[in-house]
Structure formats: structure tokens, C-alpha cells
CSV table of N, CA, C and O in Angstrom, one decimal:
chain,number,residue,atom,x,y,z
A,1,MET,N,0.8,-1.2,0.0
A,1,MET,CA,0.1,0.0,-0.1
A,1,MET,C,0.9,1.2,-0.1
A,1,MET,O,1.3,1.6,-1.0
A,2,TYR,N,1.2,1.8,1.1
A,2,TYR,CA,2.0,3.1,1.3
A,2,TYR,C,3.4,2.6,2.0
A,2,TYR,O,3.2,1.7,2.9
A,3,GLY,N,4.2,3.4,1.6
A,3,GLY,CA,5.6,2.9,2.3
A,3,GLY,C,5.6,3.5,3.7
A,3,GLY,O,4.9,4.2,4.2
A,4,GLN,N,6.6,3.1,4.4
A,4,GLN,CA,6.8,3.3,5.8
A,4,GLN,C,7.8,4.5,6.1
A,4,GLN,O,8.0,4.7,7.3
A,5,ARG,N,8.2,5.2,5.3
A,5,ARG,CA,9.1,6.2,5.4
A,5,ARG,C,8.4,7.6,5.9
A,5,ARG,O,7.3,7.7,5.4
A,6,ASN,N,9.1,8.5,6.5
A,6,ASN,CA,8.6,9.6,7.0
A,6,ASN,C,9.5,10.8,6.5
A,6,ASN,O,10.7,10.5,6.1
A,7,PHE,N,9.3,12.0,7.1
A,7,PHE,CA,10.1,13.1,6.9
A,7,PHE,C,11.5,13.1,7.6
A,7,PHE,O,12.5,13.5,7.0
A,8,ASN,N,11.4,12.5,8.7
A,8,ASN,CA,12.9,12.2,9.4
A,8,ASN,C,13.7,11.4,8.6
A,8,ASN,O,15.0,11.6,8.5
A,9,ASP,N,13.3,10.4,7.9
A,9,ASP,CA,13.9,9.5,7.1
A,9,ASP,C,14.6,10.3,6.0
A,9,ASP,O,15.7,10.2,5.5
A,10,LEU,N,13.8,11.2,5.3
A,10,LEU,CA,14.2,12.0,4.2
A,10,LEU,C,15.3,12.9,4.7
A,10,LEU,O,16.3,13.1,4.0
A,11,LYS,N,15.2,13.6,5.9
A,11,LYS,CA,16.3,14.5,6.5
A,11,LYS,C,17.6,13.7,6.8
A,11,LYS,O,18.7,14.2,6.6
A,12,LYS,N,17.6,12.5,7.0
A,12,LYS,CA,18.6,11.7,7.3
A,12,LYS,C,19.3,11.3,6.0
A,12,LYS,O,20.6,11.2,5.7
A,13,MET,N,18.4,11.1,4.9
A,13,MET,CA,19.2,10.9,3.5
A,13,MET,C,19.8,12.1,2.8
A,13,MET,O,20.7,12.0,2.2
A,14,ASN,N,19.2,13.3,3.3
A,14,ASN,CA,19.8,14.5,2.7
A,14,ASN,C,20.0,15.6,3.9
A,14,ASN,O,19.0,16.3,4.2
A,15,ARG,N,21.2,15.7,4.3
A,15,ARG,CA,21.4,16.4,5.7
A,15,ARG,C,21.3,17.9,5.3
A,15,ARG,O,21.2,18.6,6.3
A,16,LEU,N,21.1,18.5,4.1
A,16,LEU,CA,21.0,19.9,3.7
A,16,LEU,C,19.3,20.3,4.4
A,16,LEU,O,19.2,21.3,4.5
A,17,ILE,N,18.5,19.4,4.2
A,17,ILE,CA,17.1,19.8,4.5
A,17,ILE,C,17.0,20.3,5.9
A,17,ILE,O,17.4,19.6,6.9
A,18,GLY,N,16.5,21.4,6.0
A,18,GLY,CA,16.2,22.0,7.4
A,18,GLY,C,17.4,22.8,7.9
A,18,GLY,O,17.3,23.4,9.0
A,19,LYS,N,18.6,23.0,7.2
A,19,LYS,CA,19.7,23.6,7.6
A,19,LYS,C,19.5,25.2,7.2
A,19,LYS,O,19.1,25.4,6.3
A,20,THR,N,20.2,26.1,8.1
A,20,THR,CA,20.2,27.4,7.8
A,20,THR,C,21.8,27.8,7.8
A,20,THR,O,22.7,27.5,8.6
A,21,PHE,N,22.0,28.5,6.7
A,21,PHE,CA,23.3,29.0,6.4
A,21,PHE,C,23.3,30.6,6.4
A,21,PHE,O,22.2,31.2,6.0
A,22,TYR,N,24.4,31.1,6.7
A,22,TYR,CA,24.3,32.8,6.7
A,22,TYR,C,25.6,33.1,5.8
A,22,TYR,O,26.5,32.5,5.6
A,23,GLU,N,25.4,34.4,5.3
A,23,GLU,CA,26.3,35.0,4.7
A,23,GLU,C,26.5,36.4,4.9
A,23,GLU,O,25.6,37.1,5.3
A,24,GLU,N,27.9,37.0,5.3
A,24,GLU,CA,28.0,38.2,5.8
A,24,GLU,C,28.1,39.3,4.7
A,24,GLU,O,28.7,38.8,3.6
A,25,GLY,N,27.5,40.4,4.6
A,25,GLY,CA,27.4,41.3,3.7
A,25,GLY,C,28.7,42.2,3.5
A,25,GLY,O,29.6,42.2,4.4
A,26,GLU,N,28.8,42.8,2.2
A,26,GLU,CA,30.1,43.6,2.0
A,26,GLU,C,29.5,44.7,1.3
A,26,GLU,O,28.4,44.9,1.0
A,27,GLY,N,30.4,45.7,1.4
A,27,GLY,CA,30.1,47.0,0.9
A,27,GLY,C,29.1,47.7,1.6
A,27,GLY,O,29.2,48.0,2.7
A,28,ASP,N,27.9,48.0,1.0
A,28,ASP,CA,26.8,48.8,1.6
A,28,ASP,C,26.2,47.9,2.7
A,28,ASP,O,25.5,48.5,3.5
A,29,PHE,N,26.4,46.6,2.5
A,29,PHE,CA,25.7,45.6,3.6
A,29,PHE,C,26.7,45.3,4.6
A,29,PHE,O,26.5,44.2,5.2
A,30,GLN,N,27.8,45.9,5.0
A,30,GLN,CA,28.7,45.6,5.9
A,30,GLN,C,28.1,45.6,7.3
A,30,GLN,O,27.4,46.4,7.6
A,31,GLY,N,28.4,44.5,8.0
A,31,GLY,CA,27.8,44.4,9.5
A,31,GLY,C,26.4,43.7,9.3
A,31,GLY,O,25.8,43.6,10.4
A,32,MET,N,25.9,43.3,8.1
A,32,MET,CA,24.6,42.6,8.0
A,32,MET,C,24.9,41.2,7.5
A,32,MET,O,25.9,40.9,7.2
A,33,ILE,N,23.8,40.5,7.8
A,33,ILE,CA,23.9,39.0,7.2
A,33,ILE,C,22.6,38.7,6.6
A,33,ILE,O,21.6,39.4,6.5
A,34,ARG,N,22.8,37.7,5.5
A,34,ARG,CA,21.5,37.2,4.9
A,34,ARG,C,21.6,35.7,5.1
A,34,ARG,O,22.6,35.0,5.3
A,35,THR,N,20.4,35.1,5.3
A,35,THR,CA,20.4,33.5,5.7
A,35,THR,C,19.7,32.9,4.6
A,35,THR,O,19.0,33.3,3.6
A,36,TYR,N,20.2,31.7,4.4
A,36,TYR,CA,19.7,30.5,3.2
A,36,TYR,C,19.1,29.6,4.1
A,36,TYR,O,20.0,28.8,4.8
A,37,TYR,N,17.8,29.2,4.0
A,37,TYR,CA,17.1,28.1,4.7
A,37,TYR,C,17.0,27.2,3.6
A,37,TYR,O,16.1,27.5,2.8
A,38,MET,N,17.4,26.0,3.8
A,38,MET,CA,17.0,24.9,2.9
A,38,MET,C,15.9,24.1,3.2
A,38,MET,O,16.0,23.2,4.2
A,39,ARG,N,14.9,24.2,2.3
A,39,ARG,CA,13.6,23.6,2.9
A,39,ARG,C,13.2,22.5,1.8
A,39,ARG,O,13.5,22.6,0.5
A,40,TRP,N,12.4,21.6,2.3
A,40,TRP,CA,12.0,20.4,1.2
A,40,TRP,C,10.7,20.9,0.7
A,40,TRP,O,9.6,21.2,1.4
A,41,ASN,N,10.5,21.0,-0.6
A,41,ASN,CA,9.3,21.1,-1.4
A,41,ASN,C,8.9,19.7,-1.9
A,41,ASN,O,9.2,19.4,-2.8
A,42,PRO,N,7.7,19.3,-1.2
A,42,PRO,CA,7.0,18.0,-1.7
A,42,PRO,C,6.5,18.0,-3.0
A,42,PRO,O,6.5,16.9,-3.7
A,43,PHE,N,6.0,19.3,-3.4
A,43,PHE,CA,5.4,19.2,-4.7
A,43,PHE,C,6.4,19.1,-5.9
A,43,PHE,O,6.0,18.6,-6.9
A,44,ALA,N,7.5,19.8,-5.6
A,44,ALA,CA,8.7,19.8,-6.8
A,44,ALA,C,9.5,18.6,-6.6
A,44,ALA,O,10.3,18.2,-7.4
A,45,ASN,N,9.2,17.9,-5.3
A,45,ASN,CA,10.2,16.8,-4.9
A,45,ASN,C,11.7,17.1,-5.0
A,45,ASN,O,12.4,16.5,-5.4
A,46,LYS,N,12.1,18.4,-4.3
A,46,LYS,CA,13.4,18.7,-4.2
A,46,LYS,C,13.5,19.8,-3.2
A,46,LYS,O,12.5,20.4,-2.8
A,47,ILE,N,14.9,20.2,-2.8
A,47,ILE,CA,15.0,21.3,-1.9
A,47,ILE,C,15.0,22.6,-2.6
A,47,ILE,O,15.4,22.7,-3.8
A,48,THR,N,14.2,23.6,-1.9
A,48,THR,CA,14.1,24.9,-2.5
A,48,THR,C,14.7,25.7,-1.5
A,48,THR,O,14.1,25.8,-0.3
A,49,PRO,N,15.6,26.7,-1.8
A,49,PRO,CA,16.2,27.5,-0.9
A,49,PRO,C,15.3,28.7,-0.6
A,49,PRO,O,14.9,29.2,-1.6
A,50,ALA,N,15.3,29.1,0.7
A,50,ALA,CA,14.6,30.3,0.9
A,50,ALA,C,15.6,31.3,1.4
A,50,ALA,O,16.3,31.3,2.4
A,51,VAL,N,15.8,32.5,0.5
A,51,VAL,CA,16.8,33.2,0.8
A,51,VAL,C,16.2,34.7,1.4
A,51,VAL,O,15.4,35.0,0.8
A,52,SER,N,16.9,35.1,2.5
A,52,SER,CA,16.4,36.3,3.1
A,52,SER,C,17.2,37.6,2.6
A,52,SER,O,18.2,37.3,2.0
A,53,ASN,N,16.5,38.8,2.8
A,53,ASN,CA,17.2,40.1,2.4
A,53,ASN,C,18.3,40.2,3.6
A,53,ASN,O,18.4,39.5,4.6
A,54,PHE,N,19.4,41.1,3.2
A,54,PHE,CA,20.3,41.5,4.4
A,54,PHE,C,19.6,42.0,5.4
A,54,PHE,O,18.8,43.0,5.4
A,55,HIS,N,20.0,41.7,6.7
A,55,HIS,CA,19.5,42.4,7.8
A,55,HIS,C,20.4,42.4,8.9
A,55,HIS,O,21.5,41.7,8.9
A,56,HIS,N,20.3,43.2,9.9
A,56,HIS,CA,21.3,43.3,11.1
A,56,HIS,C,20.9,42.3,12.0
A,56,HIS,O,19.8,42.3,12.7
A,57,ALA,N,21.9,41.3,12.4
A,57,ALA,CA,21.7,40.2,13.1
A,57,ALA,C,23.0,39.6,13.3
A,57,ALA,O,24.0,39.8,12.6
A,58,GLU,N,23.0,38.7,14.4
A,58,GLU,CA,24.2,37.9,14.6
A,58,GLU,C,23.9,36.3,14.3
A,58,GLU,O,22.7,36.0,14.8
A,59,PRO,N,24.7,35.7,13.8
A,59,PRO,CA,24.4,34.3,13.5
A,59,PRO,C,24.4,33.5,14.6
A,59,PRO,O,25.0,33.6,15.5
A,60,THR,N,23.4,32.5,14.6
A,60,THR,CA,23.2,31.8,15.9
A,60,THR,C,24.2,30.4,15.8
A,60,THR,O,24.7,30.3,14.7
A,61,PRO,N,24.5,29.9,16.9
A,61,PRO,CA,25.4,28.8,16.8
A,61,PRO,C,25.2,27.7,15.8
A,61,PRO,O,26.0,27.1,15.4
A,62,GLU,N,23.8,27.3,15.6
A,62,GLU,CA,23.6,26.3,14.7
A,62,GLU,C,23.7,26.5,13.1
A,62,GLU,O,23.6,25.7,12.4
A,63,MET,N,23.7,27.9,12.9
A,63,MET,CA,24.0,28.2,11.4
A,63,MET,C,25.5,28.1,11.0
A,63,MET,O,26.4,28.1,11.7
A,64,GLU,N,25.5,27.6,9.8
A,64,GLU,CA,26.9,27.4,9.2
A,64,GLU,C,27.2,28.6,8.3
A,64,GLU,O,26.3,29.0,7.6
A,65,LYS,N,28.4,28.9,8.0
A,65,LYS,CA,28.7,29.8,7.0
A,65,LYS,C,28.4,29.3,5.6
A,65,LYS,O,28.8,28.2,5.3
A,66,PHE,N,27.9,30.2,4.8
A,66,PHE,CA,27.3,29.8,3.4
A,66,PHE,C,28.6,29.8,2.4
A,66,PHE,O,29.6,30.6,2.5
A,67,HIS,N,28.6,28.8,1.6
A,67,HIS,CA,29.6,28.7,0.7
A,67,HIS,C,28.8,28.8,-0.7
A,67,HIS,O,27.8,27.8,-0.8
A,68,PRO,N,29.2,29.4,-1.8
A,68,PRO,CA,28.5,29.3,-3.0
A,68,PRO,C,28.3,27.9,-3.7
A,68,PRO,O,27.2,27.6,-4.5
A,69,SER,N,29.1,26.9,-3.3
A,69,SER,CA,29.2,25.6,-4.0
A,69,SER,C,27.7,24.9,-3.5
A,69,SER,O,27.2,24.1,-4.0
A,70,ILE,N,27.3,25.3,-2.3
A,70,ILE,CA,26.2,24.6,-1.6
A,70,ILE,C,24.9,25.1,-2.6
A,70,ILE,O,24.1,24.0,-3.0
A,71,MET,N,24.8,26.3,-2.9
A,71,MET,CA,23.7,26.7,-3.8
A,71,MET,C,23.6,26.1,-5.2
A,71,MET,O,22.7,25.7,-5.7
A,72,SER,N,25.0,26.0,-5.6
A,72,SER,CA,25.2,25.3,-7.0
A,72,SER,C,24.7,24.0,-6.9
A,72,SER,O,24.0,23.5,-7.9
A,73,ALA,N,25.1,23.1,-5.9
A,73,ALA,CA,24.8,21.8,-5.8
A,73,ALA,C,23.2,21.8,-5.7
A,73,ALA,O,22.6,20.7,-6.4
A,74,VAL,N,22.6,22.5,-4.9
A,74,VAL,CA,21.1,22.4,-4.7
A,74,VAL,C,20.3,22.7,-6.0
A,74,VAL,O,19.4,22.0,-6.2
A,75,MET,N,20.8,23.7,-6.6
A,75,MET,CA,20.0,24.1,-7.9
A,75,MET,C,20.1,23.2,-8.9
A,75,MET,O,19.4,23.1,-9.8
A,76,ARG,N,21.2,22.5,-8.9
A,76,ARG,CA,21.6,21.3,-10.0
A,76,ARG,C,20.9,20.0,-9.7
A,76,ARG,O,20.7,19.3,-10.7
A,77,SER,N,20.5,19.9,-8.4
A,77,SER,CA,20.1,18.5,-8.2
A,77,SER,C,18.5,18.4,-8.7
A,77,SER,O,17.7,19.4,-8.5
A,78,GLN,N,18.3,17.2,-9.2
A,78,GLN,CA,17.0,16.9,-9.7
A,78,GLN,C,16.4,15.7,-9.0
A,78,GLN,O,17.1,14.9,-8.4
A,79,PRO,N,15.0,15.6,-9.1
A,79,PRO,CA,14.4,14.5,-8.2
A,79,PRO,C,14.9,13.0,-8.8
A,79,PRO,O,15.1,13.1,-10.0
A,80,LEU,N,15.0,12.1,-8.1
A,80,LEU,CA,15.6,10.9,-8.6
A,80,LEU,C,14.5,9.9,-9.3
A,80,LEU,O,14.6,9.3,-9.9
A,81,HIS,N,13.2,10.5,-8.9
A,81,HIS,CA,12.0,9.9,-9.7
A,81,HIS,C,10.9,10.8,-9.8
A,81,HIS,O,10.9,11.8,-9.2
A,82,ASN,N,10.0,10.4,-10.4
A,82,ASN,CA,8.8,11.3,-10.8
A,82,ASN,C,7.8,11.3,-9.6
A,82,ASN,O,6.9,12.1,-9.6
A,83,GLY,N,7.8,10.3,-8.8
A,83,GLY,CA,6.7,10.2,-7.7
A,83,GLY,C,7.1,10.9,-6.3
A,83,GLY,O,8.1,11.5,-6.4
A,84,ASP,N,6.2,10.9,-5.5
A,84,ASP,CA,6.2,11.6,-4.2
A,84,ASP,C,7.3,10.7,-3.4
A,84,ASP,O,7.6,9.6,-3.7
A,85,PHE,N,7.9,11.2,-2.5
A,85,PHE,CA,8.8,10.6,-1.4
A,85,PHE,C,7.8,9.6,-0.5
A,85,PHE,O,7.0,10.2,0.2
A,86,TYR,N,8.1,8.4,-0.7
A,86,TYR,CA,7.3,7.3,0.3
A,86,TYR,C,8.1,6.1,0.3
A,86,TYR,O,9.0,5.9,-0.5
């Protein structure tokens, strides 16, 4: 009938899901940060990054520093199959 997998299984398979990264601003945005949250989009069956505007804040301990190769990898990845995750 239906598979026995859940969202936690999916997060274990792809560790980027649910992570938040930060990027420090330069130039006019000096002293500001922008965040990148990697969320799972079940309708597209892939990770969709949510990017914030630059804002005044301090990164929290669970945030990791952003590297451009992360966004490159996420945007290139395609679903392995046409169906939903189950």
C-alpha cells in the first residue's frame, strides 16, 4: 500500500534539508547577514532554498557559513524519480 518512510528518514538521507546558512554582507551591507534556509518542497520533490534579505543580526550557533558551492549543488539536483517521497 504506502511506504513506511517519513520526513525524518528524508532528512537523514539529505542532511541539507532544514539547515540554515548565513552570508556576511560586503560594501553597503557591511555588518549585516543574509540567511539561506534549505526547505523540502514536496510538490517539486526537491530542496528549495529560501533566501532572506540582508538584515542586522548575529548568526546563531546552529547556522553554518554559506559557501556558493552549496547553492550550486542544490540548484543542479533533480529528483531521482517522478513520484512523491514514500
